[in-house]
Amino acid sequence: MTREISVELQKVSKLYGQDKVVDEVSFTVEKGEVFVMIGPSGCGKTTTLKMINQLIPHSSGNILVNGTDVAELDVVELRRSIGYVIQYIGLLPHLTIQENIAFVLKLTKHPKKMQKDRAEELIETVGLPLNYLNRYPRELSGGQQQRVGVARALAANPDILLMDEPFGAVDPLTREQLQNELLRLQESIQKTIVFVTHDMQEAFKVGNRIGILRQGKLVCLGTPMEIVKSDDEFVKNFIGQGALFEVFDTIPVTRVLQKDFPTARYDQKVDLQAEELEDWENVFIIDSDDSCKGYIPLSSLNSDGSYTADQIIPLPKASSPDISVKLAVQEMLWGGRTWLPIVDEKSGFKGIVQFRSCAGLVAGDRR
Amino acid sequence: MELLSSAWAYFINRQDLMFEVLKEHVTLVLWATFFTIIIGVPVGIAISRTEKLRNMILGSVSVLYTIPILALFGFLIPIMGIGSTPALIALIIYGLLPVIRNSCVGITQVHPMLKESAKGMGANNLQLLFRVEIPLAFPVIFAGIRTALVMNFSLATYAVFIGAGGMGRIIMQGIRTFNTGMMLAGILMVVITTVLLERMVGVIDNRIQKRYSLSD
Ligand SMILES: Nc1ncnc2c1ncn2[C@@H]1O[C@H](COP(=O)(O)OP(=O)(O)OP(=O)(O)O)[C@@H](O)[C@H]1O
Ligand SMILES: [Mg+2]
């Protein structure tokens, strides 16, 4: 299956005088993926990001957004169609939070009512109380401002988001929380995100793929697993020793989560011929209210696929989707099982993680 | 004491005249300030964009600013004669420096990051100017307008020399007719109204600065 490409850079360079701060960078960002750009300070991350929405014009090469060369687009329209979370947040101090969130809608002259509704919707999306809408940015903490920054970028419901160190200015705990929230949000909104950071952990955590920049050159590009296995000396030094283990400790379990596990309706026989049973040891029994009653090992089913209610084993203790792959494996080891149910406090049953897919990360399975 | 009471007596007896000169004075100052704003703010914003133009304009406005007002009148009378027009022009010239300078400084002080953030969201040049730069520069621009207004109010006392009336009339007439009560009444009136104006604008200014520093 070929995936749709949202952003493509073809040998893009940026010169300031004689300085080549971005040097023939090429990459593609697929629709719905989080592409992380990382590298030491001054390596050209922000510059590359800003060339995508043409806040900085590129000196050479081509930049395609949804298949169209940005050179053929009106820059103002282009920017309105792309969400942008600026490094250092940049909320407008003279506007309330509501006005900040709805700023793009105001620029595009949407009705007041709609601006208000959208701001209310988005402030909830990023987990802030409604009454914050009347505050000024000054009256919010750093972490809260970052959330507003994200809400603001989502206002016009763009397909593409550019995020420049969106969680740069907060303490590690808040940062982790914001990352988890972004991942959850991303699961429901499925935006194409180009994400800049200089924190390797963050890159492993939020990135489907990661590009490492060094002095304006893209030196390495791949999934977190591919990155940690790179032979490049600079990359090895940059990500540090032990990164392989770090990856397991940061990659969220949702990356290896299986949503299409074999199920059977309660009171119905299991169709033993079903293709979905392949590779699974258990079948999960779904009740009439769509909740999961428990599971039955395939081996204990009768030969015609029938079973009795007392064969159903209740689900073991579930884990939150925020945990890392490492923690998931740990849970499996503790429980003496090769799989783990994942349940979200709010949205309920998410799926099953198998030991096999965790191990599959090592083999370089995508995502 | 005697002087004061004679001034007071004059004030009470000639309320109509007092009111008339005050009206002339305020009208002149308000018009001058109005023109200062509609010329000064756009010029200030325009020169905030280009350094060359900035130095030239600020330089020449500063030179004009240093000319004593009586010399300026001497300069304007041959061109425009006497009356309220040359007085208005003179006041506008003095008011321009603080307004232009503050508008320019206010706009250049807007953090580039904020401008970039607005641009990144798709603000065009006009939207950037009216929705971001001017509102953010407003406290500084207003401080310039405040300076111009208060200065013009006290300078307008000289307008009498060019036949444009105002509170200076009472003082001049008092001097000319050796009526110290009248002279003192005029002086007191100028001092008191200027102080009052200064206070009033100061209160507004404080509110603005507070409102904006809160949201800084
Ligand atoms: N306007 C400019 N003129 C000249 N050089 C510039 C300009 N803007 C940026 N640079 C240079 O380009 C390089 C890349 O800058 P950029 O802001 O993209 O770095 P970055 O990777 O985002 O760094 P950081 O992690 O510190 O944000 C830097 O060396 C910087 O000095
Ligand atoms: Mg940067």
Coordinates of C-alpha atoms and ligand atoms in Angstrom, one line a residue:
Chain A
M1 CA 0.0 0.0 0.0
T2 CA 1.5 3.4 -0.9
R3 CA 0.8 6.1 1.6
E4 CA -0.2 9.6 0.8
I5 CA 2.5 12.1 1.1
S6 CA 1.7 15.4 2.9
V7 CA 5.0 17.2 3.0
E8 CA 8.0 16.6 0.8
L9 CA 11.4 18.3 0.7
Q10 CA 13.5 17.8 -2.3
K11 CA 17.2 18.9 -1.9
V12 CA 16.1 22.0 0.0
S13 CA 18.9 24.4 1.0
K14 CA 19.0 27.7 2.8
L15 CA 21.8 30.2 2.4
Y16 CA 22.5 33.2 4.6
G17 CA 25.1 35.0 2.6
Q18 CA 27.8 32.3 2.3
D19 CA 26.5 30.2 5.2
K20 CA 24.6 27.1 4.1
V21 CA 22.5 26.6 7.2
V22 CA 20.3 24.0 5.5
D23 CA 22.1 21.8 3.0
E24 CA 20.2 19.8 0.5
V25 CA 17.8 18.3 2.9
S26 CA 15.3 15.8 1.5
F27 CA 12.6 13.9 3.2
T28 CA 8.9 13.0 2.9
V29 CA 6.3 13.0 5.6
E30 CA 3.4 10.6 5.1
K31 CA -0.1 11.6 5.9
G32 CA -0.9 11.0 9.5
E33 CA 2.6 10.4 10.7
V34 CA 4.7 12.3 13.3
F35 CA 8.0 13.1 11.7
V36 CA 10.6 14.4 14.2
M37 CA 13.5 16.5 13.3
I38 CA 16.3 16.5 15.9
G39 CA 19.8 17.7 16.2
P40 CA 22.1 20.0 18.2
S41 CA 21.3 23.6 18.7
G42 CA 21.9 25.7 15.6
C43 CA 21.8 22.7 13.2
G44 CA 18.9 24.2 11.2
K45 CA 15.8 22.5 12.6
T46 CA 13.8 25.7 13.0
T47 CA 14.9 27.0 9.6
T48 CA 13.8 23.8 7.9
L49 CA 10.5 23.9 9.6
K50 CA 9.9 27.5 8.8
M51 CA 10.6 26.9 5.1
I52 CA 7.7 24.5 5.0
N53 CA 5.2 27.3 5.8
Q54 CA 7.5 29.8 4.0
L55 CA 8.1 32.0 7.0
I56 CA 11.6 31.6 5.7
P57 CA 11.9 31.4 1.9
H58 CA 14.2 28.6 0.7
S59 CA 17.2 29.3 -1.5
S60 CA 17.0 26.2 -3.6
G61 CA 15.2 22.9 -4.0
N62 CA 11.5 22.1 -3.9
I63 CA 9.0 22.0 -1.1
L64 CA 5.7 20.2 -1.8
V65 CA 2.8 20.5 0.5
N66 CA 0.0 18.1 -0.3
G67 CA 1.6 17.6 -3.7
T68 CA 1.8 21.3 -4.6
D69 CA 5.0 23.2 -4.8
V70 CA 4.8 26.0 -2.2
A71 CA 6.3 28.4 -4.7
E72 CA 3.0 28.2 -6.6
L73 CA 0.9 28.9 -3.5
D74 CA 0.0 32.2 -1.8
V75 CA 2.0 32.3 1.3
V76 CA -0.8 33.7 3.5
E77 CA -3.1 30.9 2.3
L78 CA -0.4 28.3 2.8
R79 CA 0.2 29.4 6.4
R80 CA -3.5 29.5 7.2
S81 CA -3.8 25.9 6.0
I82 CA -0.9 24.7 8.2
G83 CA -1.0 24.7 12.0
Y84 CA 2.1 26.2 13.6
V85 CA 3.3 25.9 17.1
I86 CA 6.2 28.3 17.4
Q87 CA 9.3 27.7 19.5
Y88 CA 8.8 29.7 22.8
I89 CA 5.0 29.5 22.3
G90 CA 4.4 33.1 21.2
L91 CA 0.9 33.7 22.5
L92 CA -0.2 37.2 21.8
P93 CA -0.1 39.0 25.2
H94 CA -2.8 41.6 24.4
L95 CA -5.4 38.9 23.5
T96 CA -7.3 36.6 25.8
I97 CA -6.9 32.9 25.6
Q98 CA -10.1 32.7 23.6
E99 CA -8.9 35.3 21.1
N100 CA -5.5 33.6 20.9
I101 CA -7.0 30.2 20.1
A102 CA -9.4 31.7 17.5
F103 CA -6.8 34.0 16.0
V104 CA -6.7 32.2 12.7
L105 CA -10.5 32.1 12.5
K106 CA -10.5 35.8 13.1
L107 CA -8.0 36.4 10.3
T108 CA -10.1 34.4 8.0
K109 CA -13.2 36.3 9.1
H110 CA -15.2 33.5 10.5
P111 CA -18.3 34.5 12.5
K112 CA -17.8 35.4 16.2
K113 CA -20.0 32.7 17.4
M114 CA -18.0 30.1 15.6
Q115 CA -14.7 31.5 16.9
K116 CA -16.1 31.2 20.4
D117 CA -17.5 27.7 19.9
R118 CA -14.2 26.5 18.4
A119 CA -12.2 28.0 21.3
E120 CA -14.4 26.3 23.8
E121 CA -14.1 23.0 22.0
L122 CA -10.3 23.2 21.7
I123 CA -9.6 24.3 25.2
E124 CA -11.3 21.2 26.3
T125 CA -9.3 19.1 23.8
V126 CA -6.1 20.3 25.4
G127 CA -7.4 19.7 28.9
L128 CA -7.8 23.2 30.3
P129 CA -10.9 24.5 32.1
L130 CA -13.3 26.6 30.1
N131 CA -13.0 29.7 32.3
Y132 CA -9.4 30.0 31.2
L133 CA -10.7 31.4 27.9
N134 CA -11.1 34.8 29.5
R135 CA -7.6 35.0 30.9
Y136 CA -4.6 36.6 29.4
P137 CA -1.5 34.5 28.5
R138 CA 0.4 36.1 31.4
E139 CA -2.0 34.5 33.8
L140 CA -1.2 30.9 32.7
S141 CA 1.7 28.7 33.7
G142 CA 4.3 27.6 31.1
G143 CA 2.7 24.2 30.6
Q144 CA -0.8 25.7 30.2
Q145 CA 0.5 28.2 27.7
Q146 CA 2.0 25.3 25.7
R147 CA -1.4 23.7 25.7
V148 CA -3.0 26.8 24.4
G149 CA -0.2 27.0 21.7
V150 CA -1.3 23.6 20.5
A151 CA -5.0 24.5 20.7
R152 CA -4.3 27.6 18.6
A153 CA -2.5 25.6 15.9
L154 CA -5.5 23.3 15.7
A155 CA -8.1 26.1 15.3
A156 CA -8.5 26.0 11.6
N157 CA -8.5 22.2 11.6
P158 CA -5.4 22.0 9.4
D159 CA -4.2 18.6 8.1
I160 CA -0.6 19.5 8.8
L161 CA 0.9 20.7 12.0
L162 CA 4.4 22.2 12.4
M163 CA 5.6 22.0 16.0
D164 CA 8.8 23.7 17.0
E165 CA 9.9 22.4 20.4
P166 CA 6.3 22.7 21.6
F167 CA 7.1 21.3 25.0
G168 CA 10.5 23.0 25.4
A169 CA 9.8 25.4 28.2
V170 CA 8.3 23.1 30.9
D171 CA 9.5 20.8 33.6
P172 CA 10.1 17.1 32.8
L173 CA 6.9 15.9 34.5
T174 CA 4.7 18.3 32.7
R175 CA 6.6 17.6 29.5
E176 CA 5.8 13.9 29.8
Q177 CA 2.2 14.6 30.4
L178 CA 2.0 16.9 27.4
Q179 CA 3.7 14.2 25.3
N180 CA 1.1 11.7 26.4
E181 CA -1.7 14.0 25.7
L182 CA -0.3 14.7 22.2
L183 CA -0.1 11.0 21.5
R184 CA -3.7 10.5 22.6
L185 CA -4.9 13.5 20.6
Q186 CA -3.0 12.4 17.6
E187 CA -4.7 9.0 17.8
S188 CA -8.0 10.7 17.3
I189 CA -7.1 13.6 15.0
Q190 CA -4.5 11.8 12.9
K191 CA -2.7 14.9 11.7
T192 CA 0.5 15.0 9.8
I193 CA 3.0 16.5 12.2
V194 CA 6.5 17.8 11.7
F195 CA 7.9 18.0 15.2
V196 CA 11.1 19.6 16.2
T197 CA 12.9 18.8 19.4
H198 CA 16.4 18.5 20.8
D199 CA 15.4 15.8 23.3
M200 CA 16.1 12.3 22.0
Q201 CA 13.7 10.7 24.5
E202 CA 10.9 12.9 23.2
A203 CA 11.8 12.0 19.6
F204 CA 11.6 8.3 20.4
K205 CA 8.4 8.8 22.2
V206 CA 6.4 10.9 19.7
G207 CA 8.1 10.1 16.4
N208 CA 7.0 7.5 13.9
R209 CA 10.1 8.5 12.1
I210 CA 13.0 10.6 13.1
G211 CA 15.5 12.7 11.0
I212 CA 18.7 13.8 12.6
L213 CA 20.2 17.0 11.4
R214 CA 23.8 18.0 11.7
Q215 CA 25.1 21.4 10.5
G216 CA 22.2 21.7 8.1
K217 CA 22.6 18.2 6.7
L218 CA 20.2 15.3 7.2
V219 CA 22.5 12.6 8.5
C220 CA 20.1 9.9 9.5
L221 CA 16.5 9.1 8.9
G222 CA 14.4 6.2 10.0
T223 CA 12.1 4.7 12.7
P224 CA 13.4 5.0 16.3
M225 CA 14.7 1.4 16.0
E226 CA 16.5 2.2 12.7
I227 CA 18.0 5.3 14.3
V228 CA 19.4 3.4 17.4
K229 CA 20.9 0.9 15.1
S230 CA 22.7 3.4 12.9
D231 CA 26.4 3.0 12.4
D232 CA 27.0 6.7 11.8
E233 CA 29.5 7.9 14.5
F234 CA 27.8 11.2 14.9
V235 CA 24.5 9.6 15.3
K236 CA 25.8 7.1 17.8
N237 CA 27.4 9.9 19.9
F238 CA 24.3 12.0 19.6
I239 CA 21.8 9.5 20.8
G240 CA 24.2 8.2 23.4
Q241 CA 25.1 4.7 24.6
G242 CA 22.3 2.6 25.9
A243 CA 19.8 4.3 23.5
L244 CA 18.6 0.9 22.5
F245 CA 17.2 0.3 26.0
E246 CA 16.0 3.9 26.1
V247 CA 13.9 3.3 23.1
F248 CA 12.1 0.5 24.8
D249 CA 11.6 2.7 27.8
T250 CA 10.2 5.6 25.7
I251 CA 8.4 4.2 22.8
P252 CA 4.7 4.2 23.8
V253 CA 3.0 0.8 23.9
T254 CA 0.4 2.2 21.5
R255 CA 2.9 1.8 18.7
V256 CA 2.7 -2.0 19.0
L257 CA -0.9 -2.1 20.1
Q258 CA -3.1 -4.5 18.1
K259 CA -6.6 -3.3 17.7
D260 CA -7.7 -6.2 15.4
F261 CA -7.5 -9.1 17.8
P262 CA -9.7 -12.1 17.3
T263 CA -13.1 -11.8 19.0
A264 CA -16.2 -13.8 19.2
R265 CA -19.7 -12.8 20.4
Y266 CA -20.8 -14.3 23.7
D267 CA -23.1 -17.3 23.2
Q268 CA -21.8 -17.8 19.7
K269 CA -19.4 -20.4 18.5
V270 CA -15.9 -19.4 17.6
D271 CA -15.2 -19.8 13.9
L272 CA -12.1 -21.8 14.0
Q273 CA -11.4 -21.3 10.3
A274 CA -11.3 -17.5 10.6
E275 CA -8.1 -16.0 9.3
E276 CA -7.9 -13.6 12.1
L277 CA -7.1 -16.5 14.5
E278 CA -3.8 -17.0 12.9
D279 CA -0.9 -16.2 15.2
W280 CA -3.2 -15.9 18.3
E281 CA -3.4 -18.2 21.2
N282 CA -6.6 -16.7 22.6
V283 CA -9.9 -15.5 21.4
F284 CA -11.6 -12.6 23.2
I285 CA -15.3 -12.9 24.1
I286 CA -17.3 -9.7 23.5
D287 CA -20.6 -9.2 25.4
S288 CA -23.7 -7.7 23.9
D289 CA -22.8 -4.3 25.3
D290 CA -19.5 -4.5 23.4
S291 CA -17.4 -4.8 26.5
C292 CA -14.9 -7.6 26.8
K293 CA -16.0 -10.4 29.0
G294 CA -12.7 -12.2 29.0
Y295 CA -10.8 -14.7 26.9
I296 CA -10.5 -18.4 26.1
P297 CA -7.4 -20.1 25.0
L298 CA -7.9 -21.6 21.6
S299 CA -6.6 -24.9 22.9
S300 CA -9.4 -25.2 25.4
L301 CA -12.2 -24.7 22.9
N302 CA -14.2 -27.7 21.8
S303 CA -13.4 -28.9 18.3
D304 CA -16.5 -27.3 16.8
G305 CA -15.5 -23.9 18.4
S306 CA -18.1 -24.0 21.1
Y307 CA -17.4 -23.3 24.8
T308 CA -19.2 -22.9 28.1
A309 CA -19.4 -19.8 30.1
D310 CA -17.1 -21.1 32.9
Q311 CA -14.3 -21.6 30.3
I312 CA -14.1 -17.8 29.9
I313 CA -11.2 -16.4 31.9
P314 CA -11.5 -12.8 33.1
L315 CA -9.1 -10.3 31.5
P316 CA -6.0 -9.8 33.6
K317 CA -5.2 -6.4 35.0
A318 CA -5.1 -3.9 32.2
S319 CA -2.4 -1.2 31.6
S320 CA -2.8 2.4 30.5
P321 CA -1.9 3.3 26.9
D322 CA 0.6 5.8 28.3
I323 CA 3.1 3.2 29.4
S324 CA 6.3 2.4 27.4
V325 CA 7.0 -0.8 25.6
K326 CA 9.5 -1.7 28.3
L327 CA 6.8 -1.4 31.1
A328 CA 4.4 -3.4 29.0
V329 CA 6.9 -6.3 28.7
Q330 CA 7.6 -6.0 32.4
E331 CA 3.9 -6.4 33.1
M332 CA 3.8 -9.5 30.9
L333 CA 6.7 -11.0 32.7
W334 CA 5.1 -10.3 36.1
G335 CA 1.8 -11.8 35.0
G336 CA 3.4 -14.8 33.3
R337 CA 1.6 -14.0 30.0
T338 CA 2.8 -13.1 26.5
W339 CA 0.1 -10.4 26.1
L340 CA -1.4 -7.5 27.9
P341 CA -4.8 -5.7 27.5
I342 CA -4.6 -1.9 27.2
V343 CA -7.5 0.1 28.6
D344 CA -7.8 3.9 28.6
E345 CA -9.5 5.5 31.6
K346 CA -11.7 7.5 29.5
S347 CA -12.2 5.8 26.2
G348 CA -12.1 2.2 27.4
F349 CA -10.7 -0.9 25.8
K350 CA -8.0 -0.1 23.3
G351 CA -6.5 -3.4 22.3
I352 CA -4.0 -6.1 23.0
V353 CA -0.2 -5.9 23.1
Q354 CA 1.6 -9.1 22.4
F355 CA 5.2 -9.9 23.4
R356 CA 5.8 -10.9 19.9
S357 CA 5.2 -7.4 18.5
C358 CA 7.3 -5.8 21.3
A359 CA 10.1 -8.0 20.2
G360 CA 9.3 -7.2 16.6
L361 CA 10.5 -3.7 17.3
V362 CA 14.0 -5.0 17.4
A363 CA 13.6 -6.6 14.1
G364 CA 12.7 -3.2 12.7
D365 CA 9.0 -3.7 12.2
R366 CA 7.5 -0.4 11.2
R367 CA 5.8 1.7 13.8
Chain B
M1 CA -3.0 87.5 49.9
E2 CA -4.4 90.7 48.5
L3 CA -3.2 89.7 45.1
L4 CA -4.8 86.4 45.4
S5 CA -8.1 87.8 46.4
S6 CA -8.0 90.3 43.5
A7 CA -7.3 87.5 41.2
W8 CA -10.2 85.6 42.7
A9 CA -12.4 88.6 42.3
Y10 CA -11.4 88.9 38.7
F11 CA -12.1 85.3 38.1
I12 CA -15.6 85.5 39.6
N13 CA -16.5 88.7 37.8
R14 CA -15.3 87.7 34.4
Q15 CA -16.4 84.1 34.4
D16 CA -17.7 84.5 30.9
L17 CA -14.3 85.6 29.5
M18 CA -12.5 82.9 31.4
F19 CA -14.8 80.4 29.9
E20 CA -14.3 81.8 26.5
V21 CA -10.5 81.7 26.6
L22 CA -10.6 78.2 28.0
K23 CA -12.7 77.1 25.1
E24 CA -10.4 78.7 22.6
H25 CA -7.4 77.1 24.3
V26 CA -8.9 73.6 24.4
T27 CA -10.2 73.8 20.9
L28 CA -6.8 74.8 19.6
V29 CA -5.0 72.1 21.6
L30 CA -7.5 69.4 20.6
W31 CA -7.2 70.1 16.9
A32 CA -3.5 70.3 17.1
T33 CA -3.3 67.0 19.0
F34 CA -5.7 65.4 16.5
F35 CA -3.6 66.4 13.6
T36 CA -0.4 65.4 15.4
I37 CA -1.8 61.9 15.8
I38 CA -3.1 61.5 12.3
I39 CA 0.2 62.6 10.9
G40 CA 2.6 61.4 13.6
V41 CA 1.4 57.8 14.1
P42 CA 1.5 56.8 10.4
V43 CA 4.8 58.5 9.9
G44 CA 6.2 56.9 13.0
I45 CA 5.0 53.5 11.8
A46 CA 6.3 54.1 8.3
I47 CA 9.8 55.0 9.5
S48 CA 9.9 52.0 11.8
R49 CA 10.3 49.9 8.6
T50 CA 13.3 51.6 7.1
E51 CA 16.3 52.7 9.1
K52 CA 17.5 55.3 6.5
L53 CA 14.2 57.2 6.5
R54 CA 14.0 56.9 10.2
N55 CA 17.2 58.8 10.9
M56 CA 16.3 61.4 8.4
I57 CA 12.8 62.1 9.6
L58 CA 13.6 61.9 13.3
G59 CA 16.6 64.1 12.8
S60 CA 14.6 66.9 11.0
V61 CA 11.7 66.7 13.5
S62 CA 14.1 67.0 16.3
V63 CA 15.6 70.1 14.8
L64 CA 12.2 71.7 14.4
Y65 CA 11.5 70.8 18.0
T66 CA 14.4 72.9 19.2
I67 CA 13.2 76.1 17.6
P68 CA 11.8 78.5 20.2
I69 CA 8.1 79.0 19.7
L70 CA 8.4 82.8 19.2
A71 CA 11.0 82.2 16.5
L72 CA 8.7 79.7 14.9
F73 CA 5.9 82.3 14.9
G74 CA 8.2 84.8 13.3
F75 CA 8.8 82.2 10.7
L76 CA 5.2 81.4 10.1
I77 CA 3.6 84.9 10.1
P78 CA 5.2 85.9 6.7
I79 CA 3.8 82.8 5.2
M80 CA 0.4 82.5 6.8
G81 CA -0.3 85.7 8.6
I82 CA -1.7 85.6 12.0
G83 CA -4.6 83.7 13.5
S84 CA -5.4 80.2 14.5
T85 CA -3.9 78.5 11.5
P86 CA -0.2 79.3 12.1
A87 CA -0.8 78.6 15.8
L88 CA -2.2 75.2 14.9
I89 CA 0.7 74.5 12.6
A90 CA 3.2 75.5 15.3
L91 CA 1.7 73.2 17.9
I92 CA 1.5 70.4 15.4
I93 CA 5.2 70.8 14.7
Y94 CA 6.0 70.5 18.4
G95 CA 3.7 67.6 19.0
L96 CA 5.1 65.6 16.1
L97 CA 8.4 64.7 17.7
P98 CA 7.1 62.7 20.7
V99 CA 4.3 61.1 18.7
I100 CA 6.5 60.1 15.8
R101 CA 9.3 58.9 18.0
N102 CA 7.1 56.9 20.3
S103 CA 5.2 55.3 17.4
C104 CA 8.4 54.3 15.8
V105 CA 9.9 53.0 19.0
G106 CA 6.7 51.2 20.0
I107 CA 6.4 49.4 16.7
T108 CA 10.1 48.4 16.6
Q109 CA 9.9 47.1 20.1
V110 CA 7.2 44.5 19.3
H111 CA 9.0 41.2 19.8
P112 CA 9.9 39.6 16.4
M113 CA 8.7 36.3 17.8
L114 CA 5.2 37.6 18.3
K115 CA 5.2 39.0 14.8
E116 CA 6.4 35.6 13.5
S117 CA 3.8 33.8 15.4
A118 CA 1.1 35.9 13.9
K119 CA 2.6 35.6 10.4
G120 CA 2.9 31.8 10.9
M121 CA -0.8 31.7 11.5
G122 CA -1.5 33.4 8.3
A123 CA -1.8 37.1 9.1
N124 CA -1.2 39.3 6.1
N125 CA 0.7 42.6 6.4
L126 CA -2.3 44.7 7.3
Q127 CA -3.6 42.2 9.8
L128 CA -0.2 42.0 11.3
L129 CA -0.1 45.8 11.6
F130 CA -3.6 46.3 13.0
R131 CA -4.1 43.2 15.0
V132 CA -0.6 42.7 16.5
E133 CA 1.9 45.6 16.0
I134 CA -0.3 48.6 16.8
P135 CA -2.1 47.0 19.8
L136 CA 1.2 45.9 21.2
A137 CA 2.8 49.3 20.6
F138 CA -0.2 51.1 21.9
P139 CA 1.1 51.9 25.4
V140 CA 4.2 53.5 24.0
I141 CA 2.3 55.3 21.3
F142 CA -0.1 56.6 23.9
A143 CA 2.7 57.8 26.1
G144 CA 3.9 59.9 23.1
I145 CA 0.4 61.3 22.6
R146 CA 0.2 62.2 26.3
T147 CA 3.5 64.1 26.1
A148 CA 2.4 66.0 23.0
L149 CA -1.0 66.8 24.5
V150 CA 0.3 68.2 27.8
M151 CA 3.1 70.1 26.1
N152 CA 0.7 71.6 23.5
F153 CA -1.6 72.6 26.3
S154 CA 1.0 74.6 28.0
L155 CA 2.6 75.9 24.7
A156 CA -0.8 77.1 23.5
T157 CA -0.5 79.9 26.1
Y158 CA 1.8 81.6 23.6
A159 CA -0.9 81.4 20.9
V160 CA -2.0 84.9 22.0
F161 CA 1.2 86.3 20.3
I162 CA -0.1 85.2 17.0
G163 CA -3.7 86.2 17.6
A164 CA -5.1 82.8 18.2
G165 CA -6.5 83.5 21.6
G166 CA -6.4 81.1 24.4
M167 CA -5.7 81.5 28.1
G168 CA -2.6 83.6 27.2
R169 CA -4.9 86.4 26.4
I170 CA -5.8 87.0 30.0
I171 CA -2.2 87.1 31.1
M172 CA -1.1 89.4 28.2
Q173 CA -4.0 91.7 28.8
G174 CA -3.3 91.8 32.5
I175 CA 0.3 92.7 31.8
R176 CA -0.5 95.3 29.3
T177 CA -3.1 97.0 31.5
F178 CA -1.1 96.7 34.7
N179 CA -4.0 94.7 36.1
T180 CA -2.1 92.3 38.4
G181 CA -5.3 90.6 39.5
M182 CA -6.2 89.8 35.9
M183 CA -2.6 88.6 35.2
L184 CA -2.5 86.4 38.2
A185 CA -5.9 85.0 37.4
G186 CA -4.7 84.0 34.0
I187 CA -1.5 82.5 35.3
L188 CA -3.3 80.5 38.0
M189 CA -5.8 79.3 35.4
V190 CA -3.1 78.1 33.1
V191 CA -1.2 76.3 35.9
I192 CA -4.3 74.7 37.4
T193 CA -5.8 73.5 34.1
T194 CA -2.4 72.1 33.0
V195 CA -1.9 70.2 36.2
L196 CA -5.5 68.9 36.0
L197 CA -5.0 67.8 32.4
E198 CA -1.6 66.2 33.3
R199 CA -3.3 64.2 36.1
M200 CA -6.2 63.2 34.0
V201 CA -4.1 61.9 31.2
G202 CA -1.8 60.3 33.7
V203 CA -4.6 58.3 35.1
I204 CA -5.7 57.0 31.7
D205 CA -2.1 56.3 30.8
N206 CA -1.6 54.3 34.0
R207 CA -4.7 52.2 33.2
I208 CA -3.4 51.5 29.8
Q209 CA 0.1 50.6 31.0
K210 CA -1.4 48.4 33.7
R211 CA -3.8 46.6 31.4
Y212 CA -1.0 45.9 29.0
S213 CA 1.7 44.9 31.5
L214 CA -0.8 42.5 33.0
S215 CA -1.0 40.8 29.7
D216 CA 2.6 41.2 28.8
Ligands
LIG1 N1 18.6 35.4 9.8 C1 19.7 34.7 9.9 N2 20.8 35.1 9.4 C2 22.0 34.4 9.5 N3 22.0 33.2 10.0 C3 20.9 32.7 10.6 C4 19.7 33.4 10.6 N4 18.8 32.7 11.2 C5 19.4 31.6 11.6 N5 20.7 31.6 11.3 C6 21.7 30.5 11.6 O1 21.2 29.3 11.0 C7 21.5 28.2 11.8 C8 20.3 27.4 12.1 O2 19.4 28.1 12.9 P1 18.1 27.4 13.4 O3 17.3 28.4 14.2 O4 17.4 26.7 12.3 O5 18.7 26.3 14.5 P2 17.9 25.3 15.4 O6 18.4 23.9 14.9 O7 16.5 25.5 15.4 O8 18.5 25.5 16.8 P3 17.8 25.5 18.3 O9 17.8 24.1 18.7 O10 18.8 26.3 19.1 O11 16.5 26.2 18.1 C9 22.1 28.8 13.1 O12 23.5 28.6 13.0 C10 21.8 30.2 13.0 O13 22.9 31.0 13.6
MG2 MG 15.1 26.2 16.8

